[in-house]
Coordinates of C-alpha atoms in Angstrom, one line a residue:
X1 CA 0.0 0.0 0.0
X2 CA 1.3 3.5 -0.9
X3 CA 0.2 6.9 0.3
X4 CA 1.5 9.9 -1.6
X5 CA 0.9 13.7 -1.4
X6 CA -0.3 14.7 -4.9
X7 CA -1.6 17.6 -6.9
X8 CA -5.1 17.0 -8.4
X9 CA -3.5 16.9 -11.9
X10 CA -1.1 14.2 -10.6
X11 CA -4.0 12.2 -9.1
X12 CA -5.9 12.1 -12.4
X13 CA -3.2 12.6 -15.0
X14 CA -0.5 10.4 -13.6
X15 CA -2.5 7.4 -14.9
X16 CA -3.2 8.4 -18.5
X17 CA -4.6 5.1 -19.7
X18 CA -6.7 4.2 -16.7
X19 CA -10.3 4.6 -15.8
X20 CA -11.5 5.7 -12.3
X21 CA -14.7 3.8 -11.4
X22 CA -17.1 4.4 -8.6
X23 CA -18.0 0.9 -7.3
X24 CA -21.7 -0.1 -7.0
X25 CA -21.7 -0.3 -3.2
X26 CA -21.1 3.5 -3.0
X27 CA -23.9 6.0 -2.6
X28 CA -24.7 8.2 -5.6
X29 CA -23.4 11.7 -6.3
X30 CA -25.0 13.7 -3.5
X31 CA -23.1 16.9 -3.1
X32 CA -25.3 20.0 -3.2
X33 CA -24.8 23.7 -3.3
X34 CA -23.4 23.9 0.3
X35 CA -20.5 21.6 -0.7
X36 CA -20.1 23.2 -4.1
X37 CA -19.8 26.6 -2.5
X38 CA -17.3 25.4 0.1
X39 CA -15.1 24.0 -2.6
X40 CA -15.4 27.2 -4.7
X41 CA -14.5 29.4 -1.7
X42 CA -11.4 27.2 -1.0
X43 CA -10.3 27.5 -4.6
X44 CA -10.6 31.3 -4.5
X45 CA -8.6 31.5 -1.3
X46 CA -5.6 30.1 -3.1
X47 CA -3.1 32.9 -4.1
X48 CA -5.0 35.4 -2.0
X49 CA -4.9 33.8 1.4
X50 CA -3.0 30.5 1.0
X51 CA -0.5 29.0 -1.4
X52 CA -2.3 25.7 -1.7
X53 CA -5.3 23.8 -0.2
X54 CA -5.4 20.3 1.2
X55 CA -8.5 18.5 0.1
X56 CA -8.2 15.3 2.2
X57 CA -7.5 11.7 1.5
X58 CA -8.4 9.7 -1.7
X59 CA -8.4 5.9 -1.4
X60 CA -8.1 3.9 -4.6
X61 CA -8.2 0.2 -5.1
X62 CA -6.2 -1.1 -8.2
X63 CA -8.2 -3.4 -10.4
X64 CA -7.4 -5.3 -13.7
X65 CA -3.7 -4.9 -13.6
X66 CA -3.8 -1.1 -13.2
X67 CA -6.4 -0.5 -16.0
X68 CA -9.2 0.3 -13.5
X69 CA -9.0 2.2 -10.2
X70 CA -11.9 1.8 -7.9
X71 CA -12.7 4.9 -5.8
X72 CA -13.1 3.5 -2.3
X73 CA -13.3 7.0 -0.8
X74 CA -13.4 10.3 -2.5
X75 CA -15.9 10.0 -5.3
X76 CA -17.8 13.2 -4.4
X77 CA -14.6 15.3 -4.6
X78 CA -13.3 13.6 -7.7
X79 CA -16.6 13.9 -9.6
X80 CA -17.0 17.5 -8.6
X81 CA -13.4 18.5 -9.6
X82 CA -13.9 16.9 -13.1
X83 CA -17.2 18.8 -13.4
X84 CA -15.4 22.0 -12.6
X85 CA -12.9 21.3 -15.4
X86 CA -15.7 20.6 -17.9
X87 CA -17.4 23.8 -16.9
X88 CA -14.1 25.7 -17.6
X89 CA -13.6 23.7 -20.9
X90 CA -17.0 24.9 -22.1
X91 CA -16.4 28.6 -21.3
X92 CA -16.3 30.7 -24.5
X93 CA -13.5 32.8 -22.9
X94 CA -11.1 29.9 -22.7
X95 CA -8.7 30.1 -25.6
X96 CA -7.7 26.4 -25.6
X97 CA -10.5 23.9 -24.6
X98 CA -7.9 21.1 -25.1
X99 CA -5.6 22.5 -22.4
X100 CA -3.7 19.6 -20.9
X101 CA -4.6 20.6 -17.4
X102 CA -8.2 19.8 -18.3
X103 CA -7.4 16.9 -20.5
X104 CA -5.4 15.1 -17.8
X105 CA -8.4 15.2 -15.4
X106 CA -11.4 14.4 -17.7
X107 CA -10.0 12.3 -20.5
X108 CA -8.2 8.9 -20.7
X109 CA -6.7 7.0 -23.7
X110 CA -6.9 3.3 -23.0
X111 CA -6.7 2.5 -26.7
X112 CA -5.4 5.8 -28.1
X113 CA -8.9 7.1 -28.4
X114 CA -10.3 9.6 -26.0
X115 CA -12.7 8.2 -23.3
X116 CA -14.1 9.4 -20.0
X117 CA -11.6 9.1 -17.2
X118 CA -14.3 8.7 -14.6
X119 CA -17.4 6.4 -14.5
X120 CA -20.2 6.7 -11.9
X121 CA -22.0 3.8 -10.3
X122 CA -25.5 5.2 -10.7
X123 CA -26.6 4.6 -14.3
X124 CA -28.7 7.7 -14.5
X125 CA -26.1 10.0 -13.1
X126 CA -23.4 8.3 -15.3
X127 CA -25.5 9.0 -18.4
X128 CA -25.9 12.7 -17.5
X129 CA -22.1 12.9 -16.7
X130 CA -21.5 11.4 -20.2
X131 CA -23.6 14.1 -21.8
X132 CA -21.7 16.8 -20.1
X133 CA -18.4 15.1 -21.1
X134 CA -19.6 15.0 -24.7
X135 CA -20.4 18.8 -24.5
X136 CA -24.1 18.2 -24.6
X137 CA -24.8 19.7 -21.2
X138 CA -28.2 21.1 -22.4
X139 CA -29.5 17.6 -22.5
X140 CA -28.3 16.6 -19.1
X141 CA -30.2 16.8 -15.8
X142 CA -30.1 15.7 -12.2
X143 CA -27.5 16.5 -9.5
X144 CA -24.6 16.2 -11.9
X145 CA -26.1 18.8 -14.2
X146 CA -26.9 21.0 -11.2
X147 CA -23.2 20.9 -10.1
X148 CA -22.1 21.7 -13.7
X149 CA -24.5 24.7 -13.9
X150 CA -23.4 26.0 -10.5
X151 CA -19.8 26.3 -11.6
X152 CA -20.8 27.6 -15.0
X153 CA -22.6 30.4 -13.3
X154 CA -19.5 31.1 -11.1
X155 CA -17.2 31.6 -14.1
X156 CA -19.6 33.2 -16.4
X157 CA -17.9 36.6 -16.2
X158 CA -14.3 35.2 -16.0
X159 CA -11.9 36.4 -18.7
X160 CA -9.1 34.2 -20.2
X161 CA -6.5 35.1 -17.6
X162 CA -8.9 34.4 -14.7
X163 CA -9.8 31.0 -16.2
X164 CA -6.1 30.1 -16.4
X165 CA -5.6 31.1 -12.8
X166 CA -8.5 28.9 -11.8
X167 CA -7.1 26.0 -13.9
X168 CA -3.9 26.2 -12.0
X169 CA -5.7 26.5 -8.6
X170 CA -7.5 23.2 -9.4
X171 CA -4.8 21.3 -11.2
X172 CA -1.7 22.4 -9.2
X173 CA -2.6 24.0 -5.9
X174 CA -5.3 21.6 -4.7
X175 CA -3.5 18.7 -2.9
X176 CA -4.7 15.3 -1.7
X177 CA -3.1 12.3 0.0
X178 CA -3.6 9.4 -2.5
X179 CA -3.7 6.0 -0.8
X180 CA -3.3 3.2 -3.3
X181 CA -4.1 -0.4 -2.4
X182 CA -4.0 -3.6 -4.4
X183 CA -5.6 -5.7 -1.6
X184 CA -9.4 -5.3 -1.1
X185 CA -9.6 -5.9 2.6
X186 CA -6.6 -3.5 3.2
X187 CA -8.4 -0.8 1.2
X188 CA -11.5 -1.1 3.3
X189 CA -9.4 -1.1 6.5
X190 CA -8.0 2.3 5.6
X191 CA -11.5 3.4 4.7
X192 CA -12.6 2.5 8.2
X193 CA -9.6 4.2 9.8
X194 CA -10.7 7.5 8.1
X195 CA -14.1 7.0 9.9
X196 CA -12.3 6.4 13.2
X197 CA -10.5 9.7 12.9
X198 CA -13.8 11.6 12.6
X199 CA -14.5 11.6 8.9
X200 CA -18.2 10.9 8.4
X201 CA -18.4 7.5 6.6
X202 CA -21.7 5.7 6.8
X203 CA -21.2 2.3 8.5
X204 CA -23.7 0.8 6.1
X205 CA -21.5 1.8 3.2
X206 CA -18.5 0.3 4.9
X207 CA -20.3 -2.9 5.5
X208 CA -21.5 -3.0 1.9
X209 CA -18.0 -2.4 0.7
X210 CA -16.6 -5.1 2.9
X211 CA -19.2 -7.7 1.6
X212 CA -18.5 -6.8 -2.0
X213 CA -14.7 -7.0 -1.4
X214 CA -15.0 -10.4 0.4
X215 CA -17.2 -11.7 -2.4
X216 CA -14.5 -10.8 -5.0
X217 CA -12.2 -13.1 -3.2
X218 CA -14.4 -16.1 -3.9
X219 CA -13.2 -18.2 -6.8
X220 CA -16.7 -18.9 -8.2
X221 CA -18.1 -16.0 -10.1
X222 CA -21.7 -17.3 -9.6
X223 CA -21.1 -17.3 -5.8
X224 CA -19.7 -13.8 -6.1
X225 CA -22.8 -12.5 -7.8
X226 CA -25.0 -14.4 -5.4
X227 CA -23.4 -12.9 -2.3
X228 CA -23.4 -9.3 -3.6
X229 CA -26.9 -9.7 -5.0
X230 CA -28.2 -11.1 -1.7
X231 CA -26.6 -8.3 0.3
X232 CA -28.0 -5.6 -2.0
X233 CA -31.4 -7.3 -1.7
X234 CA -31.2 -7.1 2.1
X235 CA -30.7 -3.4 1.9
X236 CA -33.6 -3.1 -0.5
X237 CA -35.9 -5.1 1.7
X238 CA -35.1 -3.0 4.8
X239 CA -35.5 0.3 3.0
X240 CA -38.8 -0.8 1.3
X241 CA -40.5 -2.3 4.4
X242 CA -39.4 0.0 7.2
X243 CA -40.9 3.4 7.4
X244 CA -41.8 6.3 9.7
X245 CA -42.5 7.1 12.4
X246 CA -40.5 4.2 14.0
X247 CA -37.8 4.1 11.3
X248 CA -36.5 7.4 10.1
X249 CA -34.8 7.1 6.7
X250 CA -31.2 7.1 8.0
X251 CA -32.0 4.2 10.4
X252 CA -33.8 1.8 8.0
X253 CA -30.6 -0.2 7.4
X254 CA -28.4 0.9 10.3
X255 CA -30.7 0.0 13.2
X256 CA -31.7 -3.5 12.0
X257 CA -28.0 -4.2 11.3
X258 CA -27.1 -3.1 14.8
X259 CA -29.7 -5.1 16.4
X260 CA -29.1 -8.2 14.4
X261 CA -25.3 -8.1 15.1
X262 CA -26.1 -7.7 18.8
X263 CA -28.1 -10.9 18.5
X264 CA -25.3 -12.9 16.9
X265 CA -23.5 -15.7 18.5
X266 CA -20.4 -13.4 18.8
X267 CA -20.1 -11.4 22.1
X268 CA -20.9 -7.8 21.4
X269 CA -21.6 -4.7 23.5
X270 CA -25.1 -4.3 25.0
X271 CA -25.6 -1.4 22.6
X272 CA -23.6 -0.5 19.5
X273 CA -23.4 3.1 18.5
X274 CA -22.9 4.4 15.0
X275 CA -19.1 4.8 15.4
X276 CA -18.6 1.2 16.6
X277 CA -21.0 -0.5 14.2
X278 CA -18.5 -1.3 11.5
X279 CA -16.0 -2.8 13.9
X280 CA -18.6 -5.1 15.4
X281 CA -19.7 -6.0 11.9
X282 CA -16.2 -7.0 11.1
X283 CA -15.9 -9.0 14.3
X284 CA -19.1 -11.0 13.5
X285 CA -18.2 -11.5 9.9
X286 CA -14.7 -12.8 10.8
X287 CA -16.3 -15.6 12.9
X288 CA -17.8 -17.2 9.8
X289 CA -16.0 -19.7 7.6
X290 CA -17.0 -17.7 4.5
X291 CA -18.8 -14.5 3.5
X292 CA -21.5 -16.8 1.9
X293 CA -22.3 -18.3 5.3
X294 CA -22.4 -14.9 7.0
X295 CA -24.8 -13.4 4.4
X296 CA -27.1 -16.5 4.6
X297 CA -27.3 -16.0 8.4
X298 CA -27.8 -12.3 8.1
X299 CA -30.6 -12.8 5.5
X300 CA -32.4 -15.2 7.8
X301 CA -32.2 -12.7 10.6
X302 CA -33.5 -9.9 8.4
X303 CA -36.5 -12.1 7.4
X304 CA -37.3 -12.7 11.1
X305 CA -36.8 -9.0 11.8
X306 CA -39.3 -8.0 9.2
X307 CA -41.8 -10.4 10.6
X308 CA -41.6 -8.9 14.1
X309 CA -41.1 -5.2 13.3
X310 CA -43.7 -2.6 12.4
X311 CA -43.8 1.0 11.3
X312 CA -47.0 1.7 13.3
X313 CA -48.9 -1.5 14.3
X314 CA -48.6 -3.2 10.9
X315 CA -46.9 -6.5 11.9
X316 CA -47.0 -9.3 9.3
X317 CA -45.9 -12.0 11.8
X318 CA -46.3 -15.0 9.5
X319 CA -45.7 -18.1 11.6
X320 CA -46.3 -16.2 14.9
X321 CA -49.6 -16.8 16.9
X322 CA -52.2 -14.0 16.6
X323 CA -52.1 -13.1 20.2
X324 CA -48.3 -12.9 20.1
X325 CA -48.6 -10.5 17.2
X326 CA -50.8 -8.2 19.4
X327 CA -48.1 -8.3 22.1
X328 CA -45.5 -7.3 19.5
X329 CA -47.8 -4.4 18.4
X330 CA -47.9 -3.1 22.0
X331 CA -44.1 -3.6 22.4
X332 CA -43.3 -1.8 19.2
X333 CA -45.6 1.1 19.9
X334 CA -43.9 1.7 23.2
X335 CA -40.2 1.7 22.0
X336 CA -38.5 2.3 18.7
X337 CA -35.8 -0.1 19.8
X338 CA -38.1 -3.0 20.7
X339 CA -36.9 -5.4 17.9
X340 CA -33.6 -6.0 19.7
X341 CA -35.5 -7.6 22.5
X342 CA -38.1 -9.4 20.5
X343 CA -35.4 -10.8 18.2
X344 CA -33.5 -12.0 21.3
X345 CA -36.7 -13.8 22.5
X346 CA -37.5 -15.2 19.1
X347 CA -34.0 -16.7 18.7
X348 CA -34.0 -18.1 22.3
X349 CA -37.3 -20.1 22.4
X350 CA -38.7 -22.6 20.0
X351 CA -42.3 -23.2 21.0
X352 CA -45.4 -21.0 20.6
X353 CA -46.4 -21.0 24.2
X354 CA -43.1 -19.6 25.4
X355 CA -42.9 -17.2 22.5
X356 CA -46.4 -15.8 23.3
X357 CA -45.7 -15.5 27.1
X358 CA -42.3 -13.9 26.6
X359 CA -43.6 -11.4 24.0
X360 CA -46.4 -10.6 26.5
X361 CA -43.9 -9.9 29.3
X362 CA -41.7 -7.8 27.0
X363 CA -44.7 -5.7 26.0
X364 CA -45.5 -5.2 29.7
X365 CA -41.9 -3.9 30.2
X366 CA -42.1 -1.4 27.4
X367 CA -45.7 -0.3 28.0
X368 CA -45.2 0.4 31.7
X369 CA -42.2 2.6 30.9
X370 CA -44.1 4.4 28.2
X371 CA -47.2 4.9 30.3
X372 CA -45.1 6.1 33.3
X373 CA -43.3 8.8 31.3
X374 CA -39.9 7.2 31.3
X375 CA -37.4 9.0 29.0
X376 CA -36.7 7.4 25.6
X377 CA -33.1 6.9 26.8
X378 CA -34.2 5.0 29.9
X379 CA -36.6 2.9 27.9
X380 CA -34.0 2.1 25.3
X381 CA -31.5 1.1 28.0
X382 CA -34.0 -1.1 29.7
X383 CA -34.8 -2.8 26.3
X384 CA -31.2 -3.4 25.4
X385 CA -30.1 -4.7 28.8
X386 CA -33.1 -7.0 29.0
X387 CA -32.2 -8.3 25.5
X388 CA -28.7 -8.9 26.7
X389 CA -29.9 -10.9 29.8
X390 CA -32.2 -13.0 27.6
X391 CA -29.3 -13.9 25.3
X392 CA -27.1 -14.8 28.3
X393 CA -29.7 -17.2 29.7
X394 CA -28.9 -20.7 28.7
X395 CA -32.1 -22.3 29.8
X396 CA -35.1 -21.1 27.6
X397 CA -37.4 -21.9 30.5
X398 CA -35.8 -19.2 32.6
X399 CA -36.2 -16.4 30.1
X400 CA -39.7 -15.7 31.5
X401 CA -38.1 -15.0 34.9
X402 CA -35.4 -12.7 33.3
X403 CA -38.1 -10.5 31.8
X404 CA -40.2 -10.5 34.9
X405 CA -37.2 -9.4 37.0
X406 CA -36.6 -6.6 34.5
X407 CA -40.2 -5.4 34.8
X408 CA -39.9 -5.3 38.6
X409 CA -36.5 -3.5 38.6
X410 CA -36.7 -1.2 35.6
X411 CA -40.2 0.0 35.3
X412 CA -42.0 2.8 37.2
X413 CA -44.2 1.9 40.1
X414 CA -48.0 1.7 39.8
X415 CA -48.3 4.9 41.7
X416 CA -45.9 6.7 39.3
X417 CA -47.7 5.4 36.3
X418 CA -51.1 6.5 37.7
X419 CA -49.9 10.0 38.4
X420 CA -48.4 10.3 34.9
X421 CA -51.6 9.1 33.2
X422 CA -53.8 11.3 35.3
X423 CA -51.6 14.4 34.7
X424 CA -50.8 14.1 31.0
X425 CA -52.8 14.4 27.8
X426 CA -52.6 11.5 25.3
X427 CA -50.9 11.8 21.9
X428 CA -53.7 12.5 19.5
X429 CA -52.3 14.3 16.5
X430 CA -49.3 13.3 14.4
X431 CA -47.8 9.9 13.5
X432 CA -47.6 8.6 17.0
X433 CA -51.3 8.6 17.8
X434 CA -51.3 4.8 17.4
X435 CA -49.8 4.7 20.9
X436 CA -53.0 6.1 22.2
X437 CA -55.1 3.9 20.0
X438 CA -53.4 0.8 21.4
X439 CA -53.8 1.9 25.0
X440 CA -57.6 2.2 24.4
X441 CA -57.6 -1.1 22.6
X442 CA -55.9 -2.8 25.5
X443 CA -58.7 -1.6 27.8
X444 CA -61.4 -2.6 25.3
X445 CA -59.9 -6.1 24.8
X446 CA -60.0 -6.8 28.5
X447 CA -63.8 -6.5 28.2
X448 CA -63.9 -8.6 25.0
X449 CA -61.9 -11.6 26.2
X450 CA -60.5 -13.6 23.3
X451 CA -62.1 -11.4 20.6
X452 CA -59.6 -9.1 19.0
X453 CA -60.3 -5.7 17.5
X454 CA -59.1 -4.9 13.9
X455 CA -56.9 -1.9 14.5
X456 CA -57.2 -0.3 11.1
X457 CA -61.0 -0.2 11.6
X458 CA -60.9 1.9 14.8
X459 CA -60.9 5.7 15.3
X460 CA -60.0 7.6 18.4
X461 CA -63.1 9.6 19.4
X462 CA -63.3 12.7 21.7
X463 CA -66.4 12.5 23.8
X464 CA -66.5 16.3 24.3
X465 CA -65.2 17.7 21.0
X466 CA -61.7 19.1 21.1
X467 CA -62.9 22.3 19.6
X468 CA -65.7 22.8 22.1
X469 CA -64.8 26.4 22.8
X470 CA -63.8 27.3 19.3
X471 CA -67.1 26.5 17.4
X472 CA -70.5 28.0 18.0
X473 CA -72.3 24.7 17.2
X474 CA -70.9 23.3 20.5
X475 CA -72.8 25.7 22.7
X476 CA -74.6 22.9 24.5
X477 CA -71.2 21.4 25.6
X478 CA -70.0 24.7 26.9
X479 CA -72.8 24.9 29.4
X480 CA -71.3 21.9 31.2
X481 CA -67.6 22.5 30.9
X482 CA -65.1 25.1 32.2
X483 CA -62.9 26.4 29.3
X484 CA -59.7 26.5 31.3
X485 CA -60.2 23.0 32.9
X486 CA -61.3 21.5 29.6
X487 CA -58.3 22.8 27.8
X488 CA -56.2 20.7 30.2
X489 CA -58.5 17.6 30.0
X490 CA -59.7 17.4 26.4
X491 CA -57.0 15.0 25.2
X492 CA -56.7 13.0 28.5
X493 CA -57.7 9.4 28.7
X494 CA -61.0 10.2 30.4
X495 CA -62.4 12.2 27.4
X496 CA -61.4 9.5 24.8
X497 CA -63.1 6.4 23.5
X498 CA -63.0 4.2 20.4
X499 CA -65.5 4.0 17.5
X500 CA -65.8 2.2 14.3
X501 CA -65.2 4.6 11.3
X502 CA -68.8 4.5 10.1
X503 CA -70.1 5.4 13.5
X504 CA -67.5 8.1 13.9
X505 CA -68.3 9.8 10.6
X506 CA -72.1 9.8 11.2
X507 CA -71.9 11.3 14.7
X508 CA -74.1 14.2 15.6
X509 CA -71.7 16.2 17.8
X510 CA -73.9 19.1 18.8
X511 CA -74.6 17.6 22.3
X512 CA -73.8 14.7 24.6
X513 CA -77.4 13.5 24.2
X514 CA -77.1 13.4 20.4
X515 CA -73.9 11.3 20.7
X516 CA -75.3 8.9 23.3
X517 CA -77.5 7.1 20.7
X518 CA -74.4 6.2 18.6
X519 CA -72.5 5.1 21.7
X520 CA -75.4 2.9 22.9
X521 CA -75.5 1.0 19.7
X522 CA -71.8 0.8 19.2
X523 CA -70.0 -2.5 18.9
X524 CA -67.2 -1.0 21.0
X525 CA -67.8 -1.7 24.6
X526 CA -65.9 1.3 26.1
X527 CA -68.0 3.6 23.9
X528 CA -71.2 1.8 24.9
X529 CA -70.3 2.4 28.6
X530 CA -70.1 6.1 28.0
X531 CA -73.8 6.2 27.1
X532 CA -74.6 5.2 30.7
X533 CA -73.5 8.7 31.9
X534 CA -76.4 11.2 32.4
X535 CA -74.3 14.1 31.4
X536 CA -70.7 14.9 30.5
X537 CA -68.8 17.5 32.5
X538 CA -65.4 18.2 34.0
X539 CA -66.1 15.9 37.0
X540 CA -67.1 13.0 34.7
X541 CA -63.9 13.4 32.6
X542 CA -61.8 13.4 35.7
X543 CA -63.5 10.4 37.3
X544 CA -63.3 8.4 34.1
X545 CA -59.7 9.4 33.5
X546 CA -58.6 8.0 36.9
X547 CA -60.7 4.9 36.5
X548 CA -59.3 4.0 33.0
X549 CA -55.8 4.8 34.2
X550 CA -56.2 2.3 37.0
X551 CA -57.5 -0.2 34.4
X552 CA -54.4 0.3 32.3
X553 CA -52.2 -0.3 35.3
X554 CA -54.0 -3.5 36.0
X555 CA -53.8 -4.5 32.4
X556 CA -50.1 -3.8 32.2
X557 CA -49.0 -5.6 35.4
X558 CA -47.6 -9.1 36.1

């Protein structure tokens, strides 16, 4: 491996017959105006404030006996610099569009005929880059075209002398450290070391690079394609099936990867942060006889993960008993990290009865913390440490005790939960309102026994309308309610029930009496119970609020 301090012209032009290729595991060209402007300002500081500018490290992996160089790290900078050169080439003020400073950076001559020196991984971006290289920029589009246009606009008023100064600034006075490797694993080790020193490199990209590199070491080309194709498919599955609010876009691969690695047979930390993820990935991968075996194991875990996970309460759960699915819905609603625990349970027991009971206890753990107002960090820590303790338990029959002990030691007391439920309004608006829906469902299903409610067919209903004091049609409600007290109580448990959508949409909301008819005939028992009240006022809301809070505590106890 060699590391050399180089001018940009030396980086590109020192290899006249080669092609620089962005490998398929890399993300696309993503720089935007903020990065373009930063680079432009750095270029303009040369000669006025500094003699040269250091642009960072470029890591290249030699392929095909030096005919191809894979850009392991540095594609955003290399693509942008070549775009700047093409923008200068296309300026009408430039006297010589074939200037060697430009030619060395954008052109290569593998067979004595001019070709592009740089190839992008993304087909669409590469096609637009090709159009700009062919001087057909008017036909190009996308982010590559936007970068080209940004720099075209910056040099629009430059005369010939200013363009030559700019060419020197790019070709001669921008410097990089070029690290050249011939060994795949060594290149990725250097890539990771850049991350360790604080350079932002996505651990998912590192992992993808590592799998692709390990696959290339396989002798069988079919096996190579199978490994890389399966790994790419894993990423696609996670991105396609995991969505908000529980999985923000940046976490759709990273969080499952973290939680699956934690649940491997290799000892790992209780929690793995972003900075440690790639190191733990390497540690687990190295324990397998081949990358093929590792990818097969990981694919199996991803399949399980997608069965037990949910974006809201949409669990597929094929092969999991129906009542166990309901426990998972409760568990997932209470914590965005719940899959690390449910995966630990799933991998540790092999019968439906144990699975059902352990999922139930896990949901009690998470729901008690959520209902008691525990911070997200406290809930996360409780979930991860309980998952660790489940994995450490050799006897599957003892896992039930492990989770019960966690409930006793980690969750708020009944009194703390009661005070929190009485004092706080429920989440009604926004993507997280399914948490409130599931709490009401857990009360309703205590009354229904084995009969389960269809969650998509339920609406959260305010008994006294939320806008009671903001709409003249609610005058009858206002006679029974104090505005200041109602503002505090309107979204509390006591003023909420469930209704089927058809009943909800047909409600006459002008008075409590007009609503009671719908409640009386509702198939939802907690709505039917509301009809037994003679009137609805602040005292009724407060009384029902405390009563339902106590019911929730009873429901979520062991």
